[in-house]
PDB file of N, CA and C in Angstrom:
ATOM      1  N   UNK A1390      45.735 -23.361-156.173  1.00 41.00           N
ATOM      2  CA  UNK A1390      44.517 -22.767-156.656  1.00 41.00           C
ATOM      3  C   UNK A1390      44.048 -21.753-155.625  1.00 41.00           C
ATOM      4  N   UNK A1391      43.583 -20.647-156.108  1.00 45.00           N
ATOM      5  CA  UNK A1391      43.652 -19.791-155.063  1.00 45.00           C
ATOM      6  C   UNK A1391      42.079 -19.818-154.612  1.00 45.00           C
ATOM      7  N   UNK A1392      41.940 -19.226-153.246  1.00 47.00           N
ATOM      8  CA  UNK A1392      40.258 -19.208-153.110  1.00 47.00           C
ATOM      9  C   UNK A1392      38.949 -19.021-153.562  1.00 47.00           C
ATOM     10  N   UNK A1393      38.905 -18.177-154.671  1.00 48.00           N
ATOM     11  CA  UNK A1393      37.513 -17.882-155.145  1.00 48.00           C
ATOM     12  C   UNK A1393      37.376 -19.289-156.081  1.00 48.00           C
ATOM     13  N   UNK A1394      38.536 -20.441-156.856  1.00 52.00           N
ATOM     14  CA  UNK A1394      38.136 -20.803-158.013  1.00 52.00           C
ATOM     15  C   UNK A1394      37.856 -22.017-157.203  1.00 52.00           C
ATOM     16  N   UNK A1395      38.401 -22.330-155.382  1.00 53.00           N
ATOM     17  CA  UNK A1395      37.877 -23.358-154.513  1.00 53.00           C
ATOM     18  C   UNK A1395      36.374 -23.029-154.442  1.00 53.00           C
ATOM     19  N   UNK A1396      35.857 -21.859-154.255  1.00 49.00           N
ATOM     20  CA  UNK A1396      34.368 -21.639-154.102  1.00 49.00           C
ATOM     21  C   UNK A1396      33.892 -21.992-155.075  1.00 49.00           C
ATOM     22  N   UNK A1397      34.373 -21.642-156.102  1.00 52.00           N
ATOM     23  CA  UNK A1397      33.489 -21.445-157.479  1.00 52.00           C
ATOM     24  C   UNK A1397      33.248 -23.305-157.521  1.00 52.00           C
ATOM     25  N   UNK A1398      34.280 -23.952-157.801  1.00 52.00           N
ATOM     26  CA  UNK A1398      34.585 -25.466-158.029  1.00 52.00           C
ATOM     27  C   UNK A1398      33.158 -26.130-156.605  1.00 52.00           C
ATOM     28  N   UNK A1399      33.523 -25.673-155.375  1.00 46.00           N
ATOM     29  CA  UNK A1399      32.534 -26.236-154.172  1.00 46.00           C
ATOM     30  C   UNK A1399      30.736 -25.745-154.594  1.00 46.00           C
ATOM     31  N   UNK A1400      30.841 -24.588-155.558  1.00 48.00           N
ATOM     32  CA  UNK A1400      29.402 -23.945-155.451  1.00 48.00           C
ATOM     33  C   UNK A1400      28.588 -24.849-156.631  1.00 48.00           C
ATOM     34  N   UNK A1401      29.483 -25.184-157.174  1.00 48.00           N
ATOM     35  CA  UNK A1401      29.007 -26.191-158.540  1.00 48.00           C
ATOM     36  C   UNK A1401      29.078 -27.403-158.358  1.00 48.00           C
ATOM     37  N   UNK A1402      29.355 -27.910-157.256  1.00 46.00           N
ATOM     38  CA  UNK A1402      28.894 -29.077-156.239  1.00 46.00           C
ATOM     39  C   UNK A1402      27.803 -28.583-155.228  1.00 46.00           C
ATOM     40  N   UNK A1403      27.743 -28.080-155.229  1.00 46.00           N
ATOM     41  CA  UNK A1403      26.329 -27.338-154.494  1.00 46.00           C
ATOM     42  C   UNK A1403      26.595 -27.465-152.736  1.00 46.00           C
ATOM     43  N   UNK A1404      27.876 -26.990-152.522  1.00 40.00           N
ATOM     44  CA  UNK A1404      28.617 -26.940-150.799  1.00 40.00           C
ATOM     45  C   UNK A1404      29.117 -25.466-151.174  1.00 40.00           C
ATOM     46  N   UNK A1405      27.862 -24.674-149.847  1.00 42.00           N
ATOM     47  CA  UNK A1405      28.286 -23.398-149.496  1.00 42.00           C
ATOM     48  C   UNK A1405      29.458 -22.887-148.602  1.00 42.00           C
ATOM     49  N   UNK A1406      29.896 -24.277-147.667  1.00 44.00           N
ATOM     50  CA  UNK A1406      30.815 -23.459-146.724  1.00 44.00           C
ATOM     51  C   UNK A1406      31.687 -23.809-147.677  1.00 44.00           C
ATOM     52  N   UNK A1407      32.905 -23.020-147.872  1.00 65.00           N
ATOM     53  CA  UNK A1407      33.960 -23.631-148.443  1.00 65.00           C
ATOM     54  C   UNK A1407      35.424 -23.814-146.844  1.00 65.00           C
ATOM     55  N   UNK A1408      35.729 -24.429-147.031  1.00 89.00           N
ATOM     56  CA  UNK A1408      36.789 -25.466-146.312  1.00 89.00           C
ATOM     57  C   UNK A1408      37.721 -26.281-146.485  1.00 89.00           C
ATOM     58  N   UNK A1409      38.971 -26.342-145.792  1.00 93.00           N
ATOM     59  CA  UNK A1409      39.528 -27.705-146.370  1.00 93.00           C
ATOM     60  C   UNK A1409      39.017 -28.454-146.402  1.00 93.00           C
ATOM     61  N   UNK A1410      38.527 -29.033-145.239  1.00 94.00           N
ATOM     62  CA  UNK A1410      37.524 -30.438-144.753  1.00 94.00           C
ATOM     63  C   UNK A1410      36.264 -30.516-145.776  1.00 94.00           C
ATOM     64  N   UNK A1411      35.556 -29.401-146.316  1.00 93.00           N
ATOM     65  CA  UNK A1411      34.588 -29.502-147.340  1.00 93.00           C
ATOM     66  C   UNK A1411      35.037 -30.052-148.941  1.00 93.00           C
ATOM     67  N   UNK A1412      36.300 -29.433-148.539  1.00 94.00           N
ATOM     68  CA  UNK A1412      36.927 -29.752-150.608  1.00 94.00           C
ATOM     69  C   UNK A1412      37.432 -31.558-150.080  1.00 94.00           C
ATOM     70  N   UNK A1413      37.800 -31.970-149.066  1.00 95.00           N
ATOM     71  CA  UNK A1413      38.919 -32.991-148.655  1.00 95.00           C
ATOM     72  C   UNK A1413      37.441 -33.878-148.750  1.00 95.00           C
ATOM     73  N   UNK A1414      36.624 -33.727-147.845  1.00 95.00           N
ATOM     74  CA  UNK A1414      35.538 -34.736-148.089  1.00 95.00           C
ATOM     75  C   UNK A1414      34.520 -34.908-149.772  1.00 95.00           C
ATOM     76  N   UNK A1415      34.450 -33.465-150.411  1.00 94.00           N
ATOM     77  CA  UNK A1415      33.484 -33.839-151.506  1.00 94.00           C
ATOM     78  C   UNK A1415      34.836 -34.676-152.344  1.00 94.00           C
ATOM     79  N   UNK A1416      35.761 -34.498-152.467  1.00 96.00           N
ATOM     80  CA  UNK A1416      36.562 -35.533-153.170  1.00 96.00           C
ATOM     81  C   UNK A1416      36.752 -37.007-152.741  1.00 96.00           C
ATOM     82  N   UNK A1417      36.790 -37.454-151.875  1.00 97.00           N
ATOM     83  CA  UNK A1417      36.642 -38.320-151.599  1.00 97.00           C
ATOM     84  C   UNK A1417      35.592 -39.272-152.066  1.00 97.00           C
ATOM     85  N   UNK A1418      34.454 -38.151-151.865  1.00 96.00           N
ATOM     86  CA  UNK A1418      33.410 -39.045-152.482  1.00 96.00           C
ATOM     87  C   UNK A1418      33.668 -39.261-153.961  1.00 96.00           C
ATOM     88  N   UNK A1419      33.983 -38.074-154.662  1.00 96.00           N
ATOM     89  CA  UNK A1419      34.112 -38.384-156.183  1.00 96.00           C
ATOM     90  C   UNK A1419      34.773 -39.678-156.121  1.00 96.00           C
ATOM     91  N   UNK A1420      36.148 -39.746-155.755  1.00 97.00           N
ATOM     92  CA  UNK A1420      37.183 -40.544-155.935  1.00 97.00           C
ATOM     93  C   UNK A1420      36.598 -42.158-155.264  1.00 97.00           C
ATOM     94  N   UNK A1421      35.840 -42.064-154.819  1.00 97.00           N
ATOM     95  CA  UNK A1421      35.023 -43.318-154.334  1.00 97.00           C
ATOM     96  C   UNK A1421      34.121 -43.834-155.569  1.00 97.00           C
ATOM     97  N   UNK A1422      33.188 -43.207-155.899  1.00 96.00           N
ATOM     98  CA  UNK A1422      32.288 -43.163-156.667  1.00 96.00           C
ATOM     99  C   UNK A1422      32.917 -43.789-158.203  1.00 96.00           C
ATOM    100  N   UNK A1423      34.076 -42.502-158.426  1.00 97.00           N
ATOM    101  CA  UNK A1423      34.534 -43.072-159.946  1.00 97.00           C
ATOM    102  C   UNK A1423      35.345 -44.427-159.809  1.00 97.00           C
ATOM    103  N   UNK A1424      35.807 -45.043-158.750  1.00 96.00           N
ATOM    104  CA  UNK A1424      36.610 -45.994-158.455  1.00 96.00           C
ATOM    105  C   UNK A1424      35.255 -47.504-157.758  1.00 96.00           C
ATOM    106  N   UNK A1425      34.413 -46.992-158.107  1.00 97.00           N
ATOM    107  CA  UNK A1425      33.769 -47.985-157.255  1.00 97.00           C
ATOM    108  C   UNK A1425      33.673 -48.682-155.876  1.00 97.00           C
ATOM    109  N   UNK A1426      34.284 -47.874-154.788  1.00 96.00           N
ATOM    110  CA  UNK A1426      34.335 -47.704-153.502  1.00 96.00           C
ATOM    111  C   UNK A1426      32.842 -47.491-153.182  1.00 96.00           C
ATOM    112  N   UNK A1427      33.049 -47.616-151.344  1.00 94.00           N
ATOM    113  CA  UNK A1427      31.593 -47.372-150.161  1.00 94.00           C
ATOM    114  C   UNK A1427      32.480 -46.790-149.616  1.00 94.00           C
ATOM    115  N   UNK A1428      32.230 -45.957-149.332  1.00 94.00           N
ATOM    116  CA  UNK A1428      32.982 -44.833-147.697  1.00 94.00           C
ATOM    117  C   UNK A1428      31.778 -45.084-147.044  1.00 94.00           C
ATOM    118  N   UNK A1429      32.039 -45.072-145.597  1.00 86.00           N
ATOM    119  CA  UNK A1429      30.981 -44.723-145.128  1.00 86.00           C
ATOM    120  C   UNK A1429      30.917 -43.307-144.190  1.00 86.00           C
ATOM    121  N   UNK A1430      30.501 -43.134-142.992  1.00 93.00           N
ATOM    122  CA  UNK A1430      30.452 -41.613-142.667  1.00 93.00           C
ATOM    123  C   UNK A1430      31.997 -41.471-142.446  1.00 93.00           C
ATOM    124  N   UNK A1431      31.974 -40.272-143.118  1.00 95.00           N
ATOM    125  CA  UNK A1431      34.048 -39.145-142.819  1.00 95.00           C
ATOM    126  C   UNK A1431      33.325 -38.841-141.545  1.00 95.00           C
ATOM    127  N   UNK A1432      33.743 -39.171-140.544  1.00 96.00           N
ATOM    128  CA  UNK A1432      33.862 -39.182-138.782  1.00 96.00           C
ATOM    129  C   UNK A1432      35.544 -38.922-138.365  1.00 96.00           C
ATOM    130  N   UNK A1433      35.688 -37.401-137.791  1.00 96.00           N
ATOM    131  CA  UNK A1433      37.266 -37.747-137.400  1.00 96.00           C
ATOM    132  C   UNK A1433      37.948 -38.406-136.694  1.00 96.00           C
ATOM    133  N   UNK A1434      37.075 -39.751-136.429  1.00 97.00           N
ATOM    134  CA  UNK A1434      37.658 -40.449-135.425  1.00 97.00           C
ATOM    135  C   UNK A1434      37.970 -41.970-136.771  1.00 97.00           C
ATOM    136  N   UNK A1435      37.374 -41.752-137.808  1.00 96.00           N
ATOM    137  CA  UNK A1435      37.447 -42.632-138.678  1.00 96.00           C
ATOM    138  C   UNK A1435      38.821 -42.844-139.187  1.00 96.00           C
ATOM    139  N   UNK A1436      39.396 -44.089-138.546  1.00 96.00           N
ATOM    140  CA  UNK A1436      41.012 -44.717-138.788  1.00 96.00           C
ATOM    141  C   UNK A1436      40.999 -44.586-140.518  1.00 96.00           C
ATOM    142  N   UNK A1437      41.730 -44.284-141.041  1.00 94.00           N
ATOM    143  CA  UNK A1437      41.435 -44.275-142.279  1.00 94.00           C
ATOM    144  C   UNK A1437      41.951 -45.305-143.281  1.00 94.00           C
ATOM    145  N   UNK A1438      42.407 -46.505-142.474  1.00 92.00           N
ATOM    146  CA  UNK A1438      42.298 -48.011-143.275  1.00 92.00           C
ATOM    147  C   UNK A1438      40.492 -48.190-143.309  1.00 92.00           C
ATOM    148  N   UNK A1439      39.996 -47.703-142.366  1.00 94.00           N
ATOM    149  CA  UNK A1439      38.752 -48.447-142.509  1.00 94.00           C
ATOM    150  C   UNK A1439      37.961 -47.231-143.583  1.00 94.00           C
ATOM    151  N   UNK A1440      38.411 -46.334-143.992  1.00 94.00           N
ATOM    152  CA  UNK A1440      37.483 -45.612-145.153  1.00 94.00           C
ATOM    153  C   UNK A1440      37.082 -45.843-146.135  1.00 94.00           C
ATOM    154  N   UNK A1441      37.469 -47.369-146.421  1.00 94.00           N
ATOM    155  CA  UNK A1441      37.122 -47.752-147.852  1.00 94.00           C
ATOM    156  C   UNK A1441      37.887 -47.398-148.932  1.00 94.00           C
ATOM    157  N   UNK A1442      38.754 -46.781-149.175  1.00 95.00           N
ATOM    158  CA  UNK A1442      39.862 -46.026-149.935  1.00 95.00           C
ATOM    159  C   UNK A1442      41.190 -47.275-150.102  1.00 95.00           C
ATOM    160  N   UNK A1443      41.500 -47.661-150.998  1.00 95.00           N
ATOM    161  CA  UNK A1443      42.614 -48.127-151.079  1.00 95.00           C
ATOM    162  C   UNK A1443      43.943 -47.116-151.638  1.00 95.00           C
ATOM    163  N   UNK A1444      45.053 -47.833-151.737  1.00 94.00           N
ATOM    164  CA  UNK A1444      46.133 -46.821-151.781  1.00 94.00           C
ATOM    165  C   UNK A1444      45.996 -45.594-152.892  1.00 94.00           C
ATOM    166  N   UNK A1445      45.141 -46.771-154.386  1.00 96.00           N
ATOM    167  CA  UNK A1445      45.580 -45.587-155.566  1.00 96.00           C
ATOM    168  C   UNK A1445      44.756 -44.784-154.957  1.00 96.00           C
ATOM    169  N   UNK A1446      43.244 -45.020-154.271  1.00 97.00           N
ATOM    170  CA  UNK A1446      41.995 -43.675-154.116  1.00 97.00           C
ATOM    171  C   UNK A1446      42.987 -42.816-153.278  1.00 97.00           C
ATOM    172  N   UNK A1447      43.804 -43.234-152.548  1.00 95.00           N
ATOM    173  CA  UNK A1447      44.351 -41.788-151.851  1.00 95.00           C
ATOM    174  C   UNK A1447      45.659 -41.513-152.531  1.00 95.00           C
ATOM    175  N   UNK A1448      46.129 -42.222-153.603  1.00 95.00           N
ATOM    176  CA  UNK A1448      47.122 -40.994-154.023  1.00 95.00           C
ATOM    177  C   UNK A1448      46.780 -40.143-155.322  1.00 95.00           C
ATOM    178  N   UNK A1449      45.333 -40.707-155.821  1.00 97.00           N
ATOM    179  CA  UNK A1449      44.365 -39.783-156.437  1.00 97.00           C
ATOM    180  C   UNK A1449      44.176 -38.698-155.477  1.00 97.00           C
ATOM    181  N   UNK A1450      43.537 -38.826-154.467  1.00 97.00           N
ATOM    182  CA  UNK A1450      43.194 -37.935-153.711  1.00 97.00           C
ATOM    183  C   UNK A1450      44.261 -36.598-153.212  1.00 97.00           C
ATOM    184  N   UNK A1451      45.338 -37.256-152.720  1.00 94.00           N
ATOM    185  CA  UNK A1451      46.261 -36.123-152.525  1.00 94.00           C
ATOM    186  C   UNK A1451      46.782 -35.713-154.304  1.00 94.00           C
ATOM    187  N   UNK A1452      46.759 -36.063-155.188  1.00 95.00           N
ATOM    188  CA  UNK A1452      47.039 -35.435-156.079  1.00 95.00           C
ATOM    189  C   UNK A1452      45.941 -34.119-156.356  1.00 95.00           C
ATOM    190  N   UNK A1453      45.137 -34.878-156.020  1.00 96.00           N
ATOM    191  CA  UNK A1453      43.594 -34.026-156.273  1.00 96.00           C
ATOM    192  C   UNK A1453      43.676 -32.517-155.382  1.00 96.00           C
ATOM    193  N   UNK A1454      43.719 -32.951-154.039  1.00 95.00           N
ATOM    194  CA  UNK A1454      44.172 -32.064-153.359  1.00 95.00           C
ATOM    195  C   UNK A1454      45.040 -30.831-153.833  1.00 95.00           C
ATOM    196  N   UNK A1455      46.451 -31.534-154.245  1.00 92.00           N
ATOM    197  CA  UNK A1455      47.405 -30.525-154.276  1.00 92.00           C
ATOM    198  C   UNK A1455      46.932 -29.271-155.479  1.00 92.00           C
ATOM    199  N   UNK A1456      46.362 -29.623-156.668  1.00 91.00           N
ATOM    200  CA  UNK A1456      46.100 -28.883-157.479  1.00 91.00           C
ATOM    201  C   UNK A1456      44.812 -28.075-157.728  1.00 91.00           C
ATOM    202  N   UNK A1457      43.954 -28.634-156.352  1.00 88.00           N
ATOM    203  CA  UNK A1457      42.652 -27.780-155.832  1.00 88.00           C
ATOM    204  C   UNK A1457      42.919 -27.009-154.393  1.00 88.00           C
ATOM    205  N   UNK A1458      43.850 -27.052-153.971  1.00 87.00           N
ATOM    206  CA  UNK A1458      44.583 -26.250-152.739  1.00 87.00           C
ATOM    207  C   UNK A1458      45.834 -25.811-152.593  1.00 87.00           C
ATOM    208  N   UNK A1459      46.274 -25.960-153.415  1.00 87.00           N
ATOM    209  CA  UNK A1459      47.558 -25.796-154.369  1.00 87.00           C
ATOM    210  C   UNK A1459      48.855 -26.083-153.136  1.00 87.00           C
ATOM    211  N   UNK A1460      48.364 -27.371-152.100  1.00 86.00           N
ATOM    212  CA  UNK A1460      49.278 -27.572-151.156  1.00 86.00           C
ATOM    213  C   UNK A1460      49.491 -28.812-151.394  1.00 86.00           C
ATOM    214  N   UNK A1461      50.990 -29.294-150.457  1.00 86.00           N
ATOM    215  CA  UNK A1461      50.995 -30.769-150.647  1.00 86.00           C
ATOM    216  C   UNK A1461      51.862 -30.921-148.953  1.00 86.00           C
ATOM    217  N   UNK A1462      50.848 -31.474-148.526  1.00 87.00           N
ATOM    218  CA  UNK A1462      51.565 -31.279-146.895  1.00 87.00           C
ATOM    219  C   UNK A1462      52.678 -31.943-146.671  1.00 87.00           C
ATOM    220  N   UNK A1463      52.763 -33.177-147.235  1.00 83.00           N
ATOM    221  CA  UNK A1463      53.854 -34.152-147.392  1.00 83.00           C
ATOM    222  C   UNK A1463      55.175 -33.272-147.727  1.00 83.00           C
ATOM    223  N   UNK A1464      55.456 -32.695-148.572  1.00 82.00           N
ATOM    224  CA  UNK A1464      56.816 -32.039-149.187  1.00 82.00           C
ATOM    225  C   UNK A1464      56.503 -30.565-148.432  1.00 82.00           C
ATOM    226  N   UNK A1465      55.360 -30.313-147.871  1.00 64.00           N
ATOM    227  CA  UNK A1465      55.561 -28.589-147.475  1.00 64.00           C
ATOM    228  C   UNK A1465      56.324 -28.553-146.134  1.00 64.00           C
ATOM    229  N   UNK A1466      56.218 -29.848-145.009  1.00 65.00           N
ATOM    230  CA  UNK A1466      56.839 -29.620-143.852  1.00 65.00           C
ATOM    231  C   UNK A1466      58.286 -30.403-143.818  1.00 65.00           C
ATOM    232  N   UNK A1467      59.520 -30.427-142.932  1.00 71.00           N
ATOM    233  CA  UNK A1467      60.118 -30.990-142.686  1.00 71.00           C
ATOM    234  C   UNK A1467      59.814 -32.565-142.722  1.00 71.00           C
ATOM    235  N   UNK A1468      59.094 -32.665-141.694  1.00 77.00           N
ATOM    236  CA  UNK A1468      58.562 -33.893-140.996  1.00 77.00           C
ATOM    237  C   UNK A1468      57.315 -33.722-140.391  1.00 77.00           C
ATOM    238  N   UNK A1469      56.911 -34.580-141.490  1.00 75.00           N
ATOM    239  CA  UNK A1469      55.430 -35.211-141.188  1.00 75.00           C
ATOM    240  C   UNK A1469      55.085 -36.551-140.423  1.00 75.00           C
ATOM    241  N   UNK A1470      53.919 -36.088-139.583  1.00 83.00           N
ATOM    242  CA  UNK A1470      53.549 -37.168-138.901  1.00 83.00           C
ATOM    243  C   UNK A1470      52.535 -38.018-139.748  1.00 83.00           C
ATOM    244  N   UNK A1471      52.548 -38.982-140.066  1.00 88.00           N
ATOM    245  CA  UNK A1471      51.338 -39.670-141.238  1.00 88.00           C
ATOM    246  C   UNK A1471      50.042 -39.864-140.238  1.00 88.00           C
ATOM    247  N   UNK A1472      49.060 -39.070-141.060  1.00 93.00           N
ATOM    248  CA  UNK A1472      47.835 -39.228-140.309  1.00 93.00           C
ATOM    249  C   UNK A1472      47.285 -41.096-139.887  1.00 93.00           C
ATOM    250  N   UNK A1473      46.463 -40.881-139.035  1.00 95.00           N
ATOM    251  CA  UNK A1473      45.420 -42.618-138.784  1.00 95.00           C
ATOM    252  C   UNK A1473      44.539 -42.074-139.320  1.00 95.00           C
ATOM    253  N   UNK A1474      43.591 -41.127-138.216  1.00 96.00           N
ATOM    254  CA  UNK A1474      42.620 -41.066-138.521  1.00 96.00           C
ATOM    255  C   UNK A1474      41.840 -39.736-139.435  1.00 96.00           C
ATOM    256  N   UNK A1475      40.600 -40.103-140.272  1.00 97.00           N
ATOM    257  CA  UNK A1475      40.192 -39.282-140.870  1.00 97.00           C
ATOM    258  C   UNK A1475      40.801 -37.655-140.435  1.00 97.00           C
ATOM    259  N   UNK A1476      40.318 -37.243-139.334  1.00 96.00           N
ATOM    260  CA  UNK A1476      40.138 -36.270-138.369  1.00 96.00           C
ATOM    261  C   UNK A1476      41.982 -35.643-138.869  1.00 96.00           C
ATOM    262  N   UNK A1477      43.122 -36.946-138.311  1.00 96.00           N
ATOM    263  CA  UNK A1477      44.468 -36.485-138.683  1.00 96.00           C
ATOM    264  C   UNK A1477      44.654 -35.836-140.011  1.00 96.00           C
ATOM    265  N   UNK A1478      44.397 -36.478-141.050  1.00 95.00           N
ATOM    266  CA  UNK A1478      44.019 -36.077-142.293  1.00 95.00           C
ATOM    267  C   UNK A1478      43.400 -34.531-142.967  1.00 95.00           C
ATOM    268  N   UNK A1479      42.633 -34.464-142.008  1.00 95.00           N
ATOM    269  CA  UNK A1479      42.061 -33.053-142.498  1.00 95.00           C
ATOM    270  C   UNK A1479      43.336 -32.116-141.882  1.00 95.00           C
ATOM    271  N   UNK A1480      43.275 -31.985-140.790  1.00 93.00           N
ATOM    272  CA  UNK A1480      44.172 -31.367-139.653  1.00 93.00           C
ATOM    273  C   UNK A1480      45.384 -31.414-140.523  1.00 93.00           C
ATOM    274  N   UNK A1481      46.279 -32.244-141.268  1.00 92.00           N
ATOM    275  CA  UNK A1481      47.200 -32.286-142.016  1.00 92.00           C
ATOM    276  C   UNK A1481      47.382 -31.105-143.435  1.00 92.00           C
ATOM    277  N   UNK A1482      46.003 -30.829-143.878  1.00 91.00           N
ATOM    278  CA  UNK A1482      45.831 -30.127-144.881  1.00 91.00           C
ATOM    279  C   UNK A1482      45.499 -28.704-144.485  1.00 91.00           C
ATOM    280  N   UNK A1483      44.922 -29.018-143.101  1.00 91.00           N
ATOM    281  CA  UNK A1483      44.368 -27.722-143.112  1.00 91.00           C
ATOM    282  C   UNK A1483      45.451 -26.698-142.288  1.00 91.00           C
ATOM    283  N   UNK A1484      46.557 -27.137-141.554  1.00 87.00           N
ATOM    284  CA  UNK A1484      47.586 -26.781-141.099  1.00 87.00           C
ATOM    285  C   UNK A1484      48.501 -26.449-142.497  1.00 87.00           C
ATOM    286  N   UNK A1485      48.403 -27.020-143.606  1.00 86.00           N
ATOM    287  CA  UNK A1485      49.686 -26.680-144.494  1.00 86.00           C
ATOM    288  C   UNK A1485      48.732 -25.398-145.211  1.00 86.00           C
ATOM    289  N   UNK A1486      47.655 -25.405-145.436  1.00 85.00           N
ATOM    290  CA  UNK A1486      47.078 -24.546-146.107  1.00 85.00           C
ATOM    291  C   UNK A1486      46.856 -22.900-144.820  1.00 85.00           C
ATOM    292  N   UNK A1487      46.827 -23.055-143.802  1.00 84.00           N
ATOM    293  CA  UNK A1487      47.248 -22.152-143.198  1.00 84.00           C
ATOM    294  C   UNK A1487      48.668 -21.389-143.010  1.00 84.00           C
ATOM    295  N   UNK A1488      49.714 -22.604-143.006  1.00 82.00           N
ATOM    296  CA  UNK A1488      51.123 -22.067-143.268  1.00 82.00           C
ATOM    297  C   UNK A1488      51.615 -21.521-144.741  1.00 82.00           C
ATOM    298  N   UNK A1489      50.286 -21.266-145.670  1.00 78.00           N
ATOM    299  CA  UNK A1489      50.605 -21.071-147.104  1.00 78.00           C
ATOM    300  C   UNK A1489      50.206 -20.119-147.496  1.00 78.00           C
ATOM    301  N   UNK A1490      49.472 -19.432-146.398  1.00 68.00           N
ATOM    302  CA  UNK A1490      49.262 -17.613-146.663  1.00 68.00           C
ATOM    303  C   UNK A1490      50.182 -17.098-146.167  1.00 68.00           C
TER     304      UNK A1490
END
């Protein structure tokens, strides 16, 4: 998905910066919310067993991802290091979405 329809999608959530870390966190919450999850604060130091997310919320999530950032870090690099913490996580997306311009 290319950038303006990430803004457009973040502005109708009512988040002006647009970002990986902005699209990576307002989903989360969705994906919490419609699943009946508690996250509590996205802190990048937050191990991300403890996010409240079980497996399907995050392979919702990276699905979610791939077709709102039109990346999938997993299949874009050789070898991936699997994130812990929150913080790894963003850094994961936001590195493949830089290697994708």
């Amino acid at each position: 998905m290319e950038n303006s329809r990430i803004s457009t999608l973040l502005m109708q959530r009512g988040t002006s910066a647009v970002t990986v870390k902005s699209v990576i966190i307002s989903e989360i919450e969705d994906i919490a919310s419609e699943q009946g999850k508690t996250v509590g604060p996205l802190k990048d130091s937050l191990p991300l067993l403890d996010a409240g997310l079980d497996s399907l919320c995050f392979a919702i999530l990276v699905s979610r991802l791939e077709d709102m950032l039109g990346i999938d870090p997993y299949i874009s690099f050789d070898e991936v290091d699997l994130p812990v913490t929150f913080g790894d996580f963003v850094k994961l997306y936001e590195d493949a979405a830089r290697q994708s311009k």
